[in-house]
Amino acid sequence: MGPIKQASLTLDPAGMRLQPGQGLAQQIYAQLKDKILHGSLAPNARLPTTRELALALQVSRNTVVRAYEALISEGFVLGRVGSGCFVAELAKLVAEPVGGGHPPARGAVAPRTTLWACLQDFEPTPTLGPQARAFRHGLPALDLFPHALWSRLQARFWREQARPRSKSPRQAGQTVSLSYGEPAGLPRLRELIAAYLSHSRGLQCGADQVLITAGSQQAISMAALALLRPGDRVGMESPGYRAAAAALGLSGAQVVPVPLDGQGLRIAALQALGPLAMVYTTPSHQYPTGVTMSLQRRLDLLAWAEREQAWILEDDYDGEYRFNGVPLAPLATLDQRQRTLYVGSFSKLLFPGLRLGYLVAPAAWLTTLAKLRSVLDRQSSIADQVVMADFMAEGHFLRHVRRMRRAALERRDSFLSAWAQDLAPSLPLAYRSLRMQPIDAGLQAFWPLPSRALETRLVAAARAAGIELGGVAAVGGLPAHSQEAGLVFGFASVTPPDIRRAVAALAQAWRPIFERS
Amino acid sequence: MGPIKQASLTLDPAGMRLQPGQGLAQQIYAQLKDKILHGSLAPNARLPTTRELALALQVSRNTVVRAYEALISEGFVLGRVGSGCFVAELAKLVAEPVGGGHPPARGAVAPRTTLWACLQDFEPTPTLGPQARAFRHGLPALDLFPHALWSRLQARFWREQARPRSKSPRQAGQTVSLSYGEPAGLPRLRELIAAYLSHSRGLQCGADQVLITAGSQQAISMAALALLRPGDRVGMESPGYRAAAAALGLSGAQVVPVPLDGQGLRIAALQALGPLAMVYTTPSHQYPTGVTMSLQRRLDLLAWAEREQAWILEDDYDGEYRFNGVPLAPLATLDQRQRTLYVGSFSKLLFPGLRLGYLVAPAAWLTTLAKLRSVLDRQSSIADQVVMADFMAEGHFLRHVRRMRRAALERRDSFLSAWAQDLAPSLPLAYRSLRMQPIDAGLQAFWPLPSRALETRLVAAARAAGIELGGVAAVGGLPAHSQEAGLVFGFASVTPPDIRRAVAALAQAWRPIFERS
């Protein structure tokens, strides 16, 4: 222990001010630490005894003892409480921040990575209030979610965790724990998803091809990280899902917009773009325009991918919502060369806050994809995976999908009839040709518009009337691309009466705009 | 509609074989689709009527109708069921796979990214059975988790979802929904974490600095993606947490091992490495050796970071488990320049399968970090965030932390006394100097060994005796680094009687090895 210094740099308790209330020991500790770090308590200075300091600060001696013990255990102070404490001799103390005083000036140095710069430019879809309102897009009929059933399944999971010995036969050989699990996902859930895809979606695949992800967004970001190199070019439908475009850029790839027509992605335009490493597409129900890719286009796209040795990333975010006939088989079912990765999600069938989705990929890739998952965030929540597996295995899932499809169909019809009755007739003649795109599938309608300027005005007027509308600029505008315009109406998240009220309100809110133009 | 072709390429139902059981329509659909895609049913060929095919295949006519409708809706067949169906004229049909026949040959083309190659070399910690056994490391006392309480909080969340109008005062103004939420995390949970860090860990920070992540692994991978550029060099303690090393390499950075001594990371060795963009460190309790970084080293590391303009990534994965005195304040509390990012996790306090952790970063960065989260996987599970927030707000969390710390302390003491009593005396004299490192903190003990060869033999003998042990090679070996050796004993996940039994079993299992050597 060093010699005792002169009084000039020992502690003068008069300068210490404590806020009344909890945490007195913490305050003493923090103020002493600060004085030591900034040199106003010099190395080797002797601290007052705990009794002296307690008296000076009018606190209990125990409080000071706790503060001293913390300083000793962290190495700021040497000695033993009760037999003399000294400030430790520390080299390279913290310099005063430029400008003096603290807390330190805000404004940390900004990271200088390319990704950081890209992210700063990225405008994600804004987070909206919790109450679903007409016509928020991207949401299913959350009001139909079987809360009570889901809660019961969760309670059962926890009961079984509490009594690990009394396994139900359902779980025999499938014991799970609260510990770390398989990064690829709960084996039982992977099997159930493979069976669902094979039986209900026509996509023959094994559990060894299914990777559980935290929603479709993670499936896309993982594909981008695993398959794309900096400088690669990725084709993407335009307008398209902006969050997917951002994910595709994660490893430094450049996203190139590919125009659409009534049959989907234009293959001739794709070919004209030159070599691409990947194409991202939503063939079942293009986001946001709602176009279904024709069979010929699907075949052409696969032939192109084979020729170019490119990957196809198929995002089937709402493929279950097919209103005319059976749901279309995914593009991946036509792929004989394993160039298509298939992305699915439970967000549009159960609820987005669940964060469960999946990526279907060649079986030979699964080990490496699972390693990527383990490096990114290890795995999905174990309780959610078990409950989801039970929900599927016990038949609730297929029943719920049917009910959700019926509800979406009913809400679509309410929307279309309210539109035809209340809104379409209120449009001036010049705008009557702006027809709502047919809605054969999905959770939203798309209304093409002649200009972004009109789109902006209509969105603003709707918002003023309390109605949420996504313009292409906000929901599907890829950067640096031409100015398609239109409005997206999410009709599935609210009930028919709300839909009718909202259409009537829109007709009124928009009248001045259409009359002026 | 095209003209009818000659019979040669029309359908011969004799060649179709159906498996009995469910999915007959699906089988008919799939076989016809296959014939069309491969040209054995030619464009414009007329299909048999549904009645004819039903008769030929001995199935109900409705089954064939369903198959035909699927083919029509997907564009493989033109016409209307009942009035004549024809194969569509499709260009660029799928070529027969090389070698003929299908299902197509396995073995998809492998991706050629650098990350893919790195991941293939990465050996993650193997996923172990669900039942915790001595001495699995990285796990807390999962047997003490309050299942029933957690389950009740979850049930309450679902009840409130089912009755959104009758909000409890607790949730007033904090309504959440099953829909998409804030990528940065539930605001209430961010506030509670900031308050916990400020009051209990001495890390003064605001909710605007806290980003909720899917466990500490995602906090590390996000920091790597956001802050590192391809070719950057990142220093990492060696031996160190291998999954962190893999995450640090996600954006193409090179991980450089930095040796340790009894005070932690060696600053002189760090300086000798030349410019680094970041250092990853576990100062509270080095993983896996258990060393606590001294105060002087912390100050030197901060000074180095300021000089080099490097970031420090502090992983405080089990900082709450301090057995002597109060938990050490994080390194980040000494940082006046905002160069330290602080990573915390609930995995070691609640359970790893929960997947909730956090990153504390400069407030000015939070918007961009939240965008990165939204691009990677949008957000954490909403129900888990709400339940975690309730668990903290209602005082359960602090109580649970105290209980977990007491349990870990009791189990550490059981381990040390069993070791001293049953194992240490059985070691030959030459090995008596191999002392268990002091265990002042954390969930595991570290026993340094003279060679990897001995480590391998001891791990294998333990496994044969039914005891899990992590060798440095498996849990903390960084690639291309020198051969530190040692064993990691996770003592916290099993009860004292199990610990004593396991130590006795180890003494017996190892006797032949030590006698031979």
PDB file of N, CA and C in Angstrom, chain B residues 149-179:
ATOM      1  N   LEU B 149     -45.545 -19.341 -12.713  1.00  0.00           N
ATOM      2  CA  LEU B 149     -45.685 -17.887 -12.755  1.00  0.00           C
ATOM      3  C   LEU B 149     -45.593 -17.380 -14.192  1.00  0.00           C
ATOM      4  N   TRP B 150     -44.594 -17.853 -14.902  1.00  0.00           N
ATOM      5  CA  TRP B 150     -44.403 -17.423 -16.296  1.00  0.00           C
ATOM      6  C   TRP B 150     -45.636 -17.769 -17.127  1.00  0.00           C
ATOM      7  N   SER B 151     -46.146 -18.959 -16.908  1.00  0.00           N
ATOM      8  CA  SER B 151     -47.315 -19.412 -17.648  1.00  0.00           C
ATOM      9  C   SER B 151     -48.518 -18.523 -17.326  1.00  0.00           C
ATOM     10  N   ARG B 152     -48.665 -18.117 -16.059  1.00  0.00           N
ATOM     11  CA  ARG B 152     -49.766 -17.224 -15.697  1.00  0.00           C
ATOM     12  C   ARG B 152     -49.637 -15.872 -16.383  1.00  0.00           C
ATOM     13  N   LEU B 153     -48.402 -15.352 -16.463  1.00  0.00           N
ATOM     14  CA  LEU B 153     -48.214 -14.060 -17.125  1.00  0.00           C
ATOM     15  C   LEU B 153     -48.562 -14.181 -18.609  1.00  0.00           C
ATOM     16  N   GLN B 154     -48.206 -15.327 -19.186  1.00  0.00           N
ATOM     17  CA  GLN B 154     -48.540 -15.532 -20.597  1.00  0.00           C
ATOM     18  C   GLN B 154     -50.049 -15.619 -20.788  1.00  0.00           C
ATOM     19  N   ALA B 155     -50.704 -16.355 -19.906  1.00  0.00           N
ATOM     20  CA  ALA B 155     -52.159 -16.489 -20.012  1.00  0.00           C
ATOM     21  C   ALA B 155     -52.812 -15.116 -19.891  1.00  0.00           C
ATOM     22  N   ARG B 156     -52.267 -14.271 -19.017  1.00  0.00           N
ATOM     23  CA  ARG B 156     -52.843 -12.936 -18.864  1.00  0.00           C
ATOM     24  C   ARG B 156     -52.684 -12.129 -20.163  1.00  0.00           C
ATOM     25  N   PHE B 157     -51.507 -12.256 -20.790  1.00  0.00           N
ATOM     26  CA  PHE B 157     -51.310 -11.569 -22.071  1.00  0.00           C
ATOM     27  C   PHE B 157     -52.391 -11.974 -23.061  1.00  0.00           C
ATOM     28  N   TRP B 158     -52.681 -13.265 -23.124  1.00  0.00           N
ATOM     29  CA  TRP B 158     -53.654 -13.732 -24.122  1.00  0.00           C
ATOM     30  C   TRP B 158     -55.062 -13.333 -23.743  1.00  0.00           C
ATOM     31  N   ARG B 159     -55.349 -13.330 -22.437  1.00  0.00           N
ATOM     32  CA  ARG B 159     -56.678 -12.855 -22.023  1.00  0.00           C
ATOM     33  C   ARG B 159     -56.873 -11.402 -22.429  1.00  0.00           C
ATOM     34  N   GLU B 160     -55.830 -10.601 -22.230  1.00  0.00           N
ATOM     35  CA  GLU B 160     -55.970  -9.180 -22.580  1.00  0.00           C
ATOM     36  C   GLU B 160     -56.070  -8.990 -24.091  1.00  0.00           C
ATOM     37  N   GLN B 161     -55.430  -9.878 -24.849  1.00  0.00           N
ATOM     38  CA  GLN B 161     -55.575  -9.808 -26.300  1.00  0.00           C
ATOM     39  C   GLN B 161     -57.010 -10.107 -26.704  1.00  0.00           C
ATOM     40  N   ALA B 162     -57.613 -11.057 -25.998  1.00  0.00           N
ATOM     41  CA  ALA B 162     -58.969 -11.461 -26.368  1.00  0.00           C
ATOM     42  C   ALA B 162     -59.981 -10.382 -26.012  1.00  0.00           C
ATOM     43  N   ARG B 163     -59.660  -9.540 -25.013  1.00  0.00           N
ATOM     44  CA  ARG B 163     -60.588  -8.482 -24.603  1.00  0.00           C
ATOM     45  C   ARG B 163     -59.888  -7.143 -24.672  1.00  0.00           C
ATOM     46  N   PRO B 164     -59.601  -6.667 -25.881  1.00  0.00           N
ATOM     47  CA  PRO B 164     -58.756  -5.470 -25.994  1.00  0.00           C
ATOM     48  C   PRO B 164     -59.373  -4.235 -25.359  1.00  0.00           C
ATOM     49  N   ARG B 165     -60.698  -4.219 -25.143  1.00  0.00           N
ATOM     50  CA  ARG B 165     -61.305  -2.978 -24.614  1.00  0.00           C
ATOM     51  C   ARG B 165     -61.045  -2.842 -23.108  1.00  0.00           C
ATOM     52  N   SER B 166     -60.988  -3.968 -22.411  1.00  0.00           N
ATOM     53  CA  SER B 166     -60.887  -3.878 -20.956  1.00  0.00           C
ATOM     54  C   SER B 166     -59.432  -3.912 -20.506  1.00  0.00           C
ATOM     55  N   LYS B 167     -58.714  -2.880 -20.862  1.00  0.00           N
ATOM     56  CA  LYS B 167     -57.298  -2.812 -20.499  1.00  0.00           C
ATOM     57  C   LYS B 167     -57.117  -2.649 -18.998  1.00  0.00           C
ATOM     58  N   SER B 168     -56.144  -3.365 -18.482  1.00  0.00           N
ATOM     59  CA  SER B 168     -55.789  -3.130 -17.092  1.00  0.00           C
ATOM     60  C   SER B 168     -54.997  -1.826 -17.037  1.00  0.00           C
ATOM     61  N   PRO B 169     -54.986  -1.147 -15.884  1.00  0.00           N
ATOM     62  CA  PRO B 169     -54.236   0.117 -15.771  1.00  0.00           C
ATOM     63  C   PRO B 169     -52.758  -0.091 -16.113  1.00  0.00           C
ATOM     64  N   ARG B 170     -52.256  -1.280 -15.743  1.00  0.00           N
ATOM     65  CA  ARG B 170     -50.873  -1.631 -16.057  1.00  0.00           C
ATOM     66  C   ARG B 170     -50.542  -1.394 -17.526  1.00  0.00           C
ATOM     67  N   GLN B 171     -51.536  -1.635 -18.398  1.00  0.00           N
ATOM     68  CA  GLN B 171     -51.245  -1.541 -19.819  1.00  0.00           C
ATOM     69  C   GLN B 171     -51.743  -0.245 -20.438  1.00  0.00           C
ATOM     70  N   ALA B 172     -52.349   0.613 -19.625  1.00  0.00           N
ATOM     71  CA  ALA B 172     -52.887   1.846 -20.207  1.00  0.00           C
ATOM     72  C   ALA B 172     -51.784   2.579 -20.964  1.00  0.00           C
ATOM     73  N   GLY B 173     -52.092   2.966 -22.164  1.00  0.00           N
ATOM     74  CA  GLY B 173     -51.120   3.693 -22.970  1.00  0.00           C
ATOM     75  C   GLY B 173     -49.983   2.821 -23.471  1.00  0.00           C
ATOM     76  N   GLN B 174     -50.040   1.538 -23.174  1.00  0.00           N
ATOM     77  CA  GLN B 174     -48.956   0.647 -23.583  1.00  0.00           C
ATOM     78  C   GLN B 174     -49.533  -0.526 -24.356  1.00  0.00           C
ATOM     79  N   THR B 175     -50.693  -0.298 -24.955  1.00  0.00           N
ATOM     80  CA  THR B 175     -51.343  -1.379 -25.687  1.00  0.00           C
ATOM     81  C   THR B 175     -50.382  -1.990 -26.690  1.00  0.00           C
ATOM     82  N   VAL B 176     -50.397  -3.292 -26.766  1.00  0.00           N
ATOM     83  CA  VAL B 176     -49.607  -3.945 -27.789  1.00  0.00           C
ATOM     84  C   VAL B 176     -50.561  -4.750 -28.646  1.00  0.00           C
ATOM     85  N   SER B 177     -50.087  -5.181 -29.780  1.00  0.00           N
ATOM     86  CA  SER B 177     -50.947  -6.020 -30.590  1.00  0.00           C
ATOM     87  C   SER B 177     -50.133  -7.156 -31.150  1.00  0.00           C
ATOM     88  N   LEU B 178     -50.852  -8.087 -31.762  1.00  0.00           N
ATOM     89  CA  LEU B 178     -50.207  -9.248 -32.348  1.00  0.00           C
ATOM     90  C   LEU B 178     -49.548  -8.894 -33.676  1.00  0.00           C
ATOM     91  N   SER B 179     -49.714  -7.663 -34.077  1.00  0.00           N
ATOM     92  CA  SER B 179     -49.229  -7.225 -35.374  1.00  0.00           C
ATOM     93  C   SER B 179     -47.734  -6.885 -35.290  1.00  0.00           C
TER      94      SER B 179
END
